[in-house]
């Protein structure tokens, strides 16, 4: 795993990278299939039960069962970046009655082929988040997410190794 740049003043994103012995197509297929996300989750927060398209495309919306501190909820996600077999990102929101209350964080995966492997760069970007200092930074999520993201990439390697 190669950590991304350290989070500094004004910087609101972190990245981790890892070489995964699989094609970009195999990896992208997993990332674009919400029903497979719990297999990849390094945070322990995803609880499954996705609702939405079986395979994601540009602009698609899906929800996912989540749990944080023992409190269950559903995240609302919208695919905001998409380049088949190369890039996928979704923005996550907490909604109540169809109104966005918190969120705006982006989860991004970039895939770069490199011989028989693929460099996967996973980015957590909270620069567009609503209440970033209160909701993301004060609770220590940047540090927690770096560790969780590294675990996610390891899981991605393990899952693709079984394909």
XYZ file of N, CA, C and O in Angstrom:
652
model
N 0.845 -1.182 0.000
C 0.000 0.000 0.000
C 0.881 1.232 0.000
O 1.850 1.311 0.727
N 0.526 2.190 -0.812
C 1.231 3.466 -0.850
C 0.272 4.538 -0.348
O -0.749 4.792 -0.974
N 0.568 5.147 0.812
C -0.336 6.193 1.296
C -0.289 7.406 0.405
O 0.720 7.686 -0.234
N -1.378 8.120 0.373
C -1.441 9.367 -0.378
C -0.865 10.493 0.447
O -0.298 10.272 1.517
N -1.007 11.700 -0.021
C -0.465 12.842 0.703
C -1.129 12.995 2.066
O -2.295 12.658 2.237
N -0.364 13.472 3.002
C -0.905 13.712 4.342
C -1.937 14.812 4.282
O -1.863 15.708 3.456
N -2.901 14.737 5.161
C -3.922 15.762 5.236
C -3.319 16.978 5.924
O -2.775 16.874 7.007
N -3.393 18.110 5.284
C -2.834 19.327 5.850
C -3.891 20.410 5.912
O -5.039 20.196 5.554
N -3.486 21.560 6.377
C -4.411 22.688 6.484
C -5.010 22.969 5.114
O -4.297 23.127 4.133
N -6.304 22.998 5.038
C -6.981 23.313 3.793
C -7.163 22.129 2.872
O -7.935 22.193 1.941
N -6.432 21.045 3.111
C -6.572 19.856 2.267
C -7.604 18.936 2.885
O -7.486 18.567 4.048
N -8.587 18.578 2.110
C -9.655 17.747 2.645
C -9.844 16.497 1.800
O -10.949 16.178 1.368
N -8.757 15.778 1.569
C -8.834 14.473 0.921
C -7.603 13.664 1.299
O -6.557 14.224 1.626
N -7.771 12.358 1.290
C -6.661 11.440 1.508
C -6.785 10.323 0.483
O -7.893 10.010 0.029
N -5.652 9.747 0.120
C -5.636 8.661 -0.854
C -4.693 7.564 -0.397
O -3.690 7.849 0.267
N -5.036 6.346 -0.768
C -4.137 5.208 -0.602
C -4.129 4.457 -1.929
O -5.119 4.484 -2.665
N -3.006 3.819 -2.237
C -2.877 3.063 -3.483
C -2.311 1.687 -3.191
O -1.542 1.515 -2.241
N -2.695 0.749 -4.035
C -2.164 -0.608 -3.917
C -2.213 -1.271 -5.290
O -3.128 -1.012 -6.070
N -1.237 -2.104 -5.552
C -1.252 -2.918 -6.762
C -2.112 -4.138 -6.486
O -1.921 -4.825 -5.496
N -3.064 -4.393 -7.371
C -3.962 -5.540 -7.249
C -3.753 -6.411 -8.478
O -3.812 -5.916 -9.612
N -3.511 -7.688 -8.254
C -3.271 -8.611 -9.363
C -4.617 -9.023 -9.951
O -5.196 -10.048 -9.596
N -5.139 -8.164 -10.790
C -6.403 -8.369 -11.497
C -6.481 -7.300 -12.572
O -5.791 -6.271 -12.497
N -7.331 -7.534 -13.548
C -7.495 -6.547 -14.617
C -8.362 -5.394 -14.136
O -9.184 -5.550 -13.224
N -8.222 -4.225 -14.757
C -9.111 -3.110 -14.414
C -10.586 -3.482 -14.607
O -11.437 -3.053 -13.834
N -10.880 -4.314 -15.603
C -12.258 -4.712 -15.862
C -12.828 -5.521 -14.685
O -13.968 -5.301 -14.263
N -12.035 -6.472 -14.154
C -12.493 -7.275 -13.017
C -12.733 -6.400 -11.789
O -13.739 -6.548 -11.095
N -11.812 -5.500 -11.537
C -11.914 -4.621 -10.367
C -13.105 -3.676 -10.514
O -13.897 -3.504 -9.589
N -13.238 -3.079 -11.690
C -14.332 -2.137 -11.930
C -15.684 -2.820 -11.757
O -16.610 -2.248 -11.181
N -15.792 -4.050 -12.233
C -17.047 -4.785 -12.109
C -17.451 -4.918 -10.633
O -18.617 -4.753 -10.287
N -16.494 -5.204 -9.766
C -16.787 -5.288 -8.332
C -17.216 -3.939 -7.769
O -18.193 -3.846 -7.024
N -16.472 -2.892 -8.115
C -16.771 -1.563 -7.583
C -18.113 -1.027 -8.076
O -18.779 -0.276 -7.364
N -18.512 -1.406 -9.273
C -19.765 -0.924 -9.860
C -20.965 -1.779 -9.467
O -22.072 -1.529 -9.942
N -20.758 -2.755 -8.578
C -21.832 -3.650 -8.138
C -22.058 -3.452 -6.644
O -21.355 -4.055 -5.815
N -23.019 -2.615 -6.249
C -23.233 -2.335 -4.827
C -23.432 -3.576 -3.958
O -23.029 -3.586 -2.796
N -24.017 -4.635 -4.486
C -24.232 -5.851 -3.694
C -22.912 -6.487 -3.262
O -22.892 -7.286 -2.326
N -21.801 -6.126 -3.900
C -20.491 -6.685 -3.557
C -19.699 -5.771 -2.615
O -18.642 -6.151 -2.127
N -20.191 -4.573 -2.335
C -19.435 -3.604 -1.540
C -19.113 -4.093 -0.128
O -18.045 -3.800 0.393
N -20.018 -4.840 0.507
C -19.732 -5.301 1.872
C -18.545 -6.268 1.896
O -17.847 -6.350 2.897
N -18.307 -6.981 0.793
C -17.150 -7.882 0.712
C -15.835 -7.105 0.721
O -14.802 -7.648 1.100
N -15.891 -5.865 0.282
C -14.688 -5.053 0.136
C -14.454 -4.109 1.311
O -13.353 -3.594 1.478
N -15.474 -3.884 2.111
C -15.458 -2.858 3.158
C -14.408 -3.116 4.228
O -14.463 -4.110 4.940
N -13.473 -2.198 4.359
C -12.455 -2.278 5.401
C -12.809 -1.494 6.646
O -12.093 -1.534 7.638
N -13.938 -0.790 6.624
C -14.321 0.042 7.768
C -15.229 -0.687 8.757
O -15.344 -0.275 9.904
N -15.918 -1.719 8.286
C -16.885 -2.404 9.126
C -18.203 -1.665 9.244
O -19.090 -2.086 9.982
N -18.359 -0.573 8.520
C -19.574 0.242 8.621
C -20.671 -0.193 7.656
O -21.847 0.034 7.918
N -20.300 -0.819 6.518
C -21.299 -1.215 5.535
C -22.017 -2.471 6.007
O -21.377 -3.446 6.403
N -23.329 -2.437 5.960
C -24.135 -3.571 6.407
C -24.938 -4.194 5.276
O -25.699 -5.126 5.493
N -24.789 -3.664 4.052
C -25.428 -4.275 2.897
C -26.834 -3.780 2.647
O -27.183 -2.656 2.970
N -27.646 -4.652 2.037
C -29.011 -4.337 1.638
C -29.071 -3.129 0.697
O -29.856 -2.199 0.908
N -28.222 -3.121 -0.351
C -28.269 -1.978 -1.266
C -29.605 -1.921 -2.006
O -30.227 -2.944 -2.258
N -30.006 -0.715 -2.311
C -31.194 -0.486 -3.128
C -30.782 0.427 -4.268
O -30.089 1.415 -4.040
N -31.192 0.070 -5.474
C -30.828 0.842 -6.648
C -30.415 -0.102 -7.748
O -30.700 -1.309 -7.691
N -29.721 0.402 -8.749
C -29.314 -0.441 -9.871
C -28.380 -1.564 -9.411
O -27.590 -1.391 -8.490
N -28.473 -2.707 -10.096
C -27.561 -3.819 -9.788
C -26.134 -3.466 -10.172
O -25.189 -3.844 -9.481
N -25.982 -2.775 -11.304
C -24.664 -2.325 -11.767
C -24.758 -0.816 -11.980
O -25.666 -0.330 -12.644
N -23.804 -0.094 -11.407
C -23.839 1.370 -11.438
C -23.377 1.942 -12.771
O -22.478 1.394 -13.423
N -23.972 3.066 -13.119
C -23.582 3.839 -14.282
C -23.543 5.313 -13.898
O -23.850 5.680 -12.759
N -23.193 6.184 -14.831
C -23.111 7.613 -14.544
C -24.432 8.162 -14.002
O -25.498 7.887 -14.545
N -24.359 8.898 -12.895
C -25.526 9.540 -12.315
C -26.440 8.636 -11.514
O -27.427 9.116 -10.947
N -26.149 7.339 -11.450
C -27.020 6.421 -10.714
C -27.023 6.739 -9.226
O -26.042 7.200 -8.659
N -28.160 6.427 -8.619
C -28.365 6.645 -7.186
C -28.608 5.278 -6.550
O -29.388 4.479 -7.067
N -27.934 5.035 -5.406
C -28.163 3.803 -4.672
C -28.041 4.100 -3.179
O -27.431 5.074 -2.777
N -28.679 3.267 -2.372
C -28.573 3.410 -0.929
C -27.916 2.151 -0.371
O -27.914 1.096 -1.009
N -27.359 2.284 0.831
C -26.670 1.166 1.462
C -26.949 1.183 2.953
O -26.945 2.256 3.570
N -27.205 -0.001 3.520
C -27.340 -0.124 4.957
C -25.991 0.116 5.616
O -24.967 -0.397 5.166
N -25.972 0.915 6.671
C -24.743 1.296 7.353
C -24.953 1.179 8.860
O -26.077 1.103 9.340
N -23.847 1.217 9.607
C -23.915 1.285 11.059
C -22.662 1.990 11.547
O -21.562 1.699 11.104
N -22.866 2.927 12.451
C -21.761 3.687 13.026
C -22.017 3.803 14.520
O -23.079 4.289 14.923
N -21.089 3.313 15.312
C -21.277 3.344 16.757
C -22.507 2.568 17.190
O -23.173 2.942 18.149
N -22.838 1.499 16.450
C -24.004 0.691 16.779
C -25.326 1.287 16.335
O -26.387 0.722 16.593
N -25.286 2.429 15.666
C -26.515 3.088 15.205
C -26.707 2.798 13.711
O -25.888 3.209 12.888
N -27.774 2.059 13.352
C -28.014 1.753 11.945
C -28.621 2.942 11.201
O -29.376 3.723 11.776
N -28.274 3.057 9.933
C -28.851 4.087 9.068
C -28.629 3.672 7.624
O -28.008 2.642 7.351
N -29.131 4.447 6.688
C -28.906 4.200 5.258
C -28.201 5.410 4.665
O -28.596 6.543 4.910
N -27.170 5.129 3.896
C -26.511 6.212 3.161
C -27.150 6.301 1.782
O -27.593 5.306 1.221
N -27.210 7.510 1.262
C -27.703 7.766 -0.089
C -26.487 8.164 -0.909
O -25.727 9.054 -0.515
N -26.278 7.484 -2.031
C -25.070 7.679 -2.836
C -25.435 7.973 -4.281
O -26.367 7.364 -4.815
N -24.693 8.876 -4.893
C -24.906 9.228 -6.292
C -23.560 9.123 -7.018
O -22.562 9.690 -6.557
N -23.539 8.390 -8.129
C -22.316 8.252 -8.922
C -22.046 9.599 -9.599
O -22.854 10.082 -10.387
N -20.902 10.213 -9.255
C -20.583 11.555 -9.749
C -19.407 11.572 -10.726
O -19.187 12.576 -11.403
N -18.642 10.492 -10.784
C -17.567 10.353 -11.766
C -17.609 8.927 -12.276
O -17.808 7.987 -11.492
N -17.431 8.770 -13.590
C -17.552 7.432 -14.160
C -16.808 7.367 -15.477
O -17.083 8.153 -16.389
N -15.868 6.474 -15.558
C -15.197 6.139 -16.808
C -14.980 4.640 -16.765
O -14.150 4.140 -15.989
N -15.761 3.906 -17.530
C -15.779 2.442 -17.452
C -14.363 1.862 -17.430
O -13.516 2.231 -18.227
N -14.165 0.980 -16.465
C -12.906 0.250 -16.265
C -11.731 1.133 -15.863
O -10.591 0.657 -15.821
N -11.961 2.411 -15.540
C -10.871 3.326 -15.174
C -11.149 4.153 -13.920
O -10.242 4.422 -13.155
N -12.418 4.586 -13.730
C -12.708 5.529 -12.654
C -14.181 5.431 -12.264
O -15.062 5.410 -13.127
N -14.413 5.382 -10.949
C -15.779 5.479 -10.443
C -15.722 6.195 -9.095
O -14.798 5.969 -8.301
N -16.660 7.100 -8.881
C -16.745 7.824 -7.609
C -18.209 8.085 -7.310
O -19.005 8.331 -8.211
N -18.538 8.007 -6.022
C -19.889 8.372 -5.600
C -19.817 9.320 -4.425
O -18.873 9.325 -3.655
N -20.825 10.155 -4.351
C -20.963 11.115 -3.262
C -22.028 10.571 -2.313
O -23.061 10.081 -2.751
N -21.745 10.650 -1.023
C -22.604 10.065 0.008
C -23.308 11.155 0.794
O -22.684 12.136 1.191
N -24.606 10.927 1.041
C -25.415 11.887 1.789
C -26.274 11.184 2.818
O -26.676 10.041 2.622
N -26.564 11.871 3.882
C -27.575 11.455 4.846
C -28.796 12.302 4.580
O -28.706 13.527 4.564
N -29.908 11.654 4.297
C -31.135 12.371 3.966
C -32.233 12.055 4.970
O -32.266 10.966 5.540
N -33.105 12.995 5.135
C -34.306 12.802 5.938
C -35.445 13.452 5.181
O -35.376 14.649 4.869
N -36.449 12.664 4.825
C -37.577 13.194 4.068
C -37.164 13.756 2.723
O -37.749 14.727 2.258
N -36.130 13.170 2.096
C -35.657 13.622 0.796
C -34.783 14.860 0.853
O -34.356 15.375 -0.177
N -34.498 15.338 2.049
C -33.671 16.539 2.210
C -32.280 16.152 2.694
O -32.145 15.421 3.668
N -31.258 16.645 2.033
C -29.884 16.338 2.403
C -29.498 17.102 3.668
O -29.484 18.324 3.680
N -29.166 16.346 4.710
C -28.808 16.972 5.984
C -27.304 17.027 6.185
O -26.757 18.051 6.580
N -26.646 15.915 5.990
C -25.193 15.825 6.167
C -24.629 15.046 4.996
O -25.341 14.353 4.287
N -23.335 15.142 4.829
C -22.672 14.365 3.783
C -22.017 15.249 2.759
O -21.685 16.403 3.015
N -21.854 14.676 1.587
C -21.142 15.351 0.508
C -19.752 14.773 0.310
O -19.031 15.188 -0.587
N -19.378 13.793 1.139
C -18.081 13.153 0.981
C -18.095 12.284 -0.282
O -19.116 11.721 -0.640
N -16.938 12.199 -0.923
C -16.810 11.374 -2.128
C -15.855 10.221 -1.877
O -14.813 10.383 -1.249
N -16.238 9.089 -2.421
C -15.412 7.883 -2.419
C -15.037 7.623 -3.869
O -15.911 7.449 -4.712
N -13.736 7.614 -4.165
C -13.270 7.561 -5.552
C -12.278 6.431 -5.732
O -11.409 6.216 -4.867
N -12.379 5.727 -6.843
C -11.453 4.656 -7.193
C -10.935 4.914 -8.603
O -11.722 4.990 -9.540
N -9.607 5.035 -8.724
C -8.958 5.182 -10.023
C -8.186 3.905 -10.303
O -7.465 3.407 -9.426
N -8.314 3.381 -11.520
C -7.666 2.134 -11.904
C -6.678 2.389 -13.032
O -7.050 2.934 -14.073
N -5.418 2.002 -12.802
C -4.373 2.181 -13.811
C -3.733 0.832 -14.097
O -3.068 0.262 -13.223
N -3.923 0.292 -15.329
C -3.310 -0.990 -15.651
C -1.785 -0.897 -15.620
O -1.214 0.128 -15.991
N -1.157 -1.970 -15.146
C 0.307 -2.022 -15.063
C 0.728 -3.472 -15.250
O 0.904 -4.205 -14.279
N 0.829 -3.892 -16.495
C 1.190 -5.274 -16.791
C 0.062 -6.213 -16.387
O -1.078 -6.048 -16.803
N 0.377 -7.181 -15.524
C -0.630 -8.156 -15.095
C -1.398 -7.690 -13.861
O -2.232 -8.418 -13.330
N -1.118 -6.490 -13.406
C -1.772 -5.949 -12.213
C -2.402 -4.592 -12.536
O -2.251 -4.068 -13.640
N -3.087 -4.047 -11.552
C -3.730 -2.736 -11.682
C -3.429 -1.931 -10.430
O -3.606 -2.428 -9.321
N -2.956 -0.702 -10.616
C -2.789 0.193 -9.467
C -4.155 0.802 -9.174
O -4.758 1.457 -10.022
N -4.630 0.559 -7.957
C -5.914 1.098 -7.521
C -5.628 2.211 -6.521
O -4.953 1.992 -5.517
N -6.110 3.407 -6.823
C -5.984 4.537 -5.904
C -7.375 4.864 -5.384
O -8.298 5.144 -6.149
N -7.491 4.772 -4.075
C -8.771 4.981 -3.381
C -8.674 6.320 -2.643
O -7.742 6.536 -1.871
N -9.609 7.216 -2.916
C -9.581 8.556 -2.330
C -10.867 8.820 -1.553
O -11.964 8.506 -2.012
N -10.683 9.395 -0.375
C -11.798 9.900 0.440
C -11.668 11.413 0.416
O -10.670 11.975 0.853
N -12.672 12.087 -0.135
C -12.629 13.539 -0.340
C -13.825 14.167 0.375
O -14.973 13.914 0.021
N -13.540 14.954 1.389
C -14.615 15.622 2.124
C -14.594 17.134 1.888
O -15.201 17.896 2.631
N -13.971 17.578 0.788
C -13.895 19.010 0.488
C -15.260 19.608 0.159
O -15.455 20.812 0.291
N -16.218 18.781 -0.262
C -17.567 19.264 -0.593
C -18.571 18.947 0.514
O -19.771 19.145 0.339
N -18.093 18.393 1.611
C -19.001 17.949 2.678
C -19.688 19.119 3.363
O -19.114 20.195 3.501
N -20.883 18.856 3.803
C -21.613 19.824 4.618
C -21.103 19.669 6.048
O -21.045 18.564 6.558
N -20.697 20.732 6.671
C -20.147 20.743 8.035
C -18.893 19.861 8.156
O -18.820 19.013 9.046
N -17.889 20.034 7.288
C -16.735 19.131 7.290
C -15.964 19.098 8.608
O -15.518 18.034 9.041
N -15.791 20.217 9.221
C -15.033 20.258 10.484
C -15.760 19.474 11.574
O -15.167 18.654 12.268
N -17.058 19.702 11.684
C -17.865 19.070 12.726
C -18.107 17.577 12.461
O -17.955 16.749 13.351
N -18.478 17.239 11.237
C -18.908 15.880 10.913
C -17.739 14.953 10.563
O -17.799 13.761 10.821
N -16.674 15.487 9.992
C -15.570 14.633 9.519
C -14.310 14.796 10.358
O -13.747 13.812 10.854
N -13.845 16.023 10.527
C -12.522 16.239 11.117
C -12.483 16.073 12.634
O -11.607 15.379 13.153
N -13.391 16.695 13.362
C -13.372 16.591 14.824
C -13.526 15.147 15.322
O -12.840 14.753 16.261
N -14.386 14.332 14.696
C -14.477 12.935 15.136
C -13.276 12.071 14.708
O -13.207 10.902 15.052
N -12.351 12.649 13.933
C -11.140 11.917 13.554
C -11.282 10.986 12.367
O -10.468 10.081 12.180
N -12.277 11.221 11.516
C -12.484 10.320 10.382
C -11.340 10.277 9.376
O -11.066 9.207 8.833
N -10.644 11.362 9.088
C -9.545 11.228 8.132
C -8.534 10.149 8.545
O -8.144 9.308 7.731
N -8.145 10.130 9.795
C -7.187 9.118 10.256
C -7.824 7.725 10.226
O -7.214 6.756 9.773
N -9.062 7.611 10.701
C -9.767 6.326 10.700
C -9.963 5.817 9.278
O -9.837 4.624 9.012
N -10.305 6.714 8.370
C -10.589 6.297 6.996
C -9.335 5.841 6.264
O -9.392 4.931 5.460
N -8.192 6.451 6.553
C -6.948 6.016 5.901
C -6.716 4.531 6.186
O -6.429 3.753 5.288
N -6.863 4.126 7.440
C -6.683 2.730 7.829
C -7.746 1.851 7.178
O -7.448 0.778 6.654
N -8.997 2.300 7.207
C -10.095 1.538 6.612
C -9.922 1.398 5.105
O -10.200 0.338 4.532
N -9.457 2.448 4.449
C -9.264 2.411 2.997
C -8.165 1.426 2.624
O -8.287 0.692 1.634
N -7.087 1.385 3.403
C -6.018 0.418 3.155
C -6.568 -1.001 3.301
O -6.267 -1.886 2.487
N -7.403 -1.216 4.313
C -8.025 -2.530 4.504
C -8.957 -2.864 3.338
O -9.020 -4.011 2.888
N -9.680 -1.873 2.832
C -10.555 -2.084 1.679
C -9.752 -2.536 0.469
O -10.144 -3.478 -0.232
N -8.617 -1.900 0.211
C -7.799 -2.299 -0.932
C -7.244 -3.711 -0.746
O -7.147 -4.475 -1.717
N -6.902 -4.065 0.464
C -6.448 -5.444 0.728
C -7.578 -6.433 0.450
O -7.353 -7.484 -0.137
N -8.785 -6.073 0.899
C -9.952 -6.931 0.640
C -10.213 -7.041 -0.858
O -10.552 -8.112 -1.350
N -10.069 -5.945 -1.567
C -10.262 -5.941 -3.016
C -9.296 -6.936 -3.667
O -9.681 -7.727 -4.525
N -8.043 -6.926 -3.210
C -7.068 -7.887 -3.725
C -7.451 -9.320 -3.418
O -7.331 -10.213 -4.260
N -7.948 -9.562 -2.196
C -8.350 -10.922 -1.803
C -9.560 -11.396 -2.623
O -9.592 -12.538 -3.090
N -10.537 -10.522 -2.808
C -11.744 -10.895 -3.534
C -11.417 -11.154 -5.000
O -11.868 -12.156 -5.573
N -10.633 -10.293 -5.628
C -10.295 -10.495 -7.039
C -9.407 -11.723 -7.210
O -9.446 -12.368 -8.253
N -8.639 -12.067 -6.185
C -7.813 -13.273 -6.238
C -8.645 -14.544 -6.267
O -8.178 -15.608 -6.698
N -9.909 -14.464 -5.832
C -10.802 -15.621 -5.833
C -11.667 -15.686 -7.090
O -12.439 -16.625 -7.257
N -11.565 -14.677 -7.957
C -12.414 -14.669 -9.176
C -11.969 -15.736 -10.160
O -10.841 -16.073 -10.274
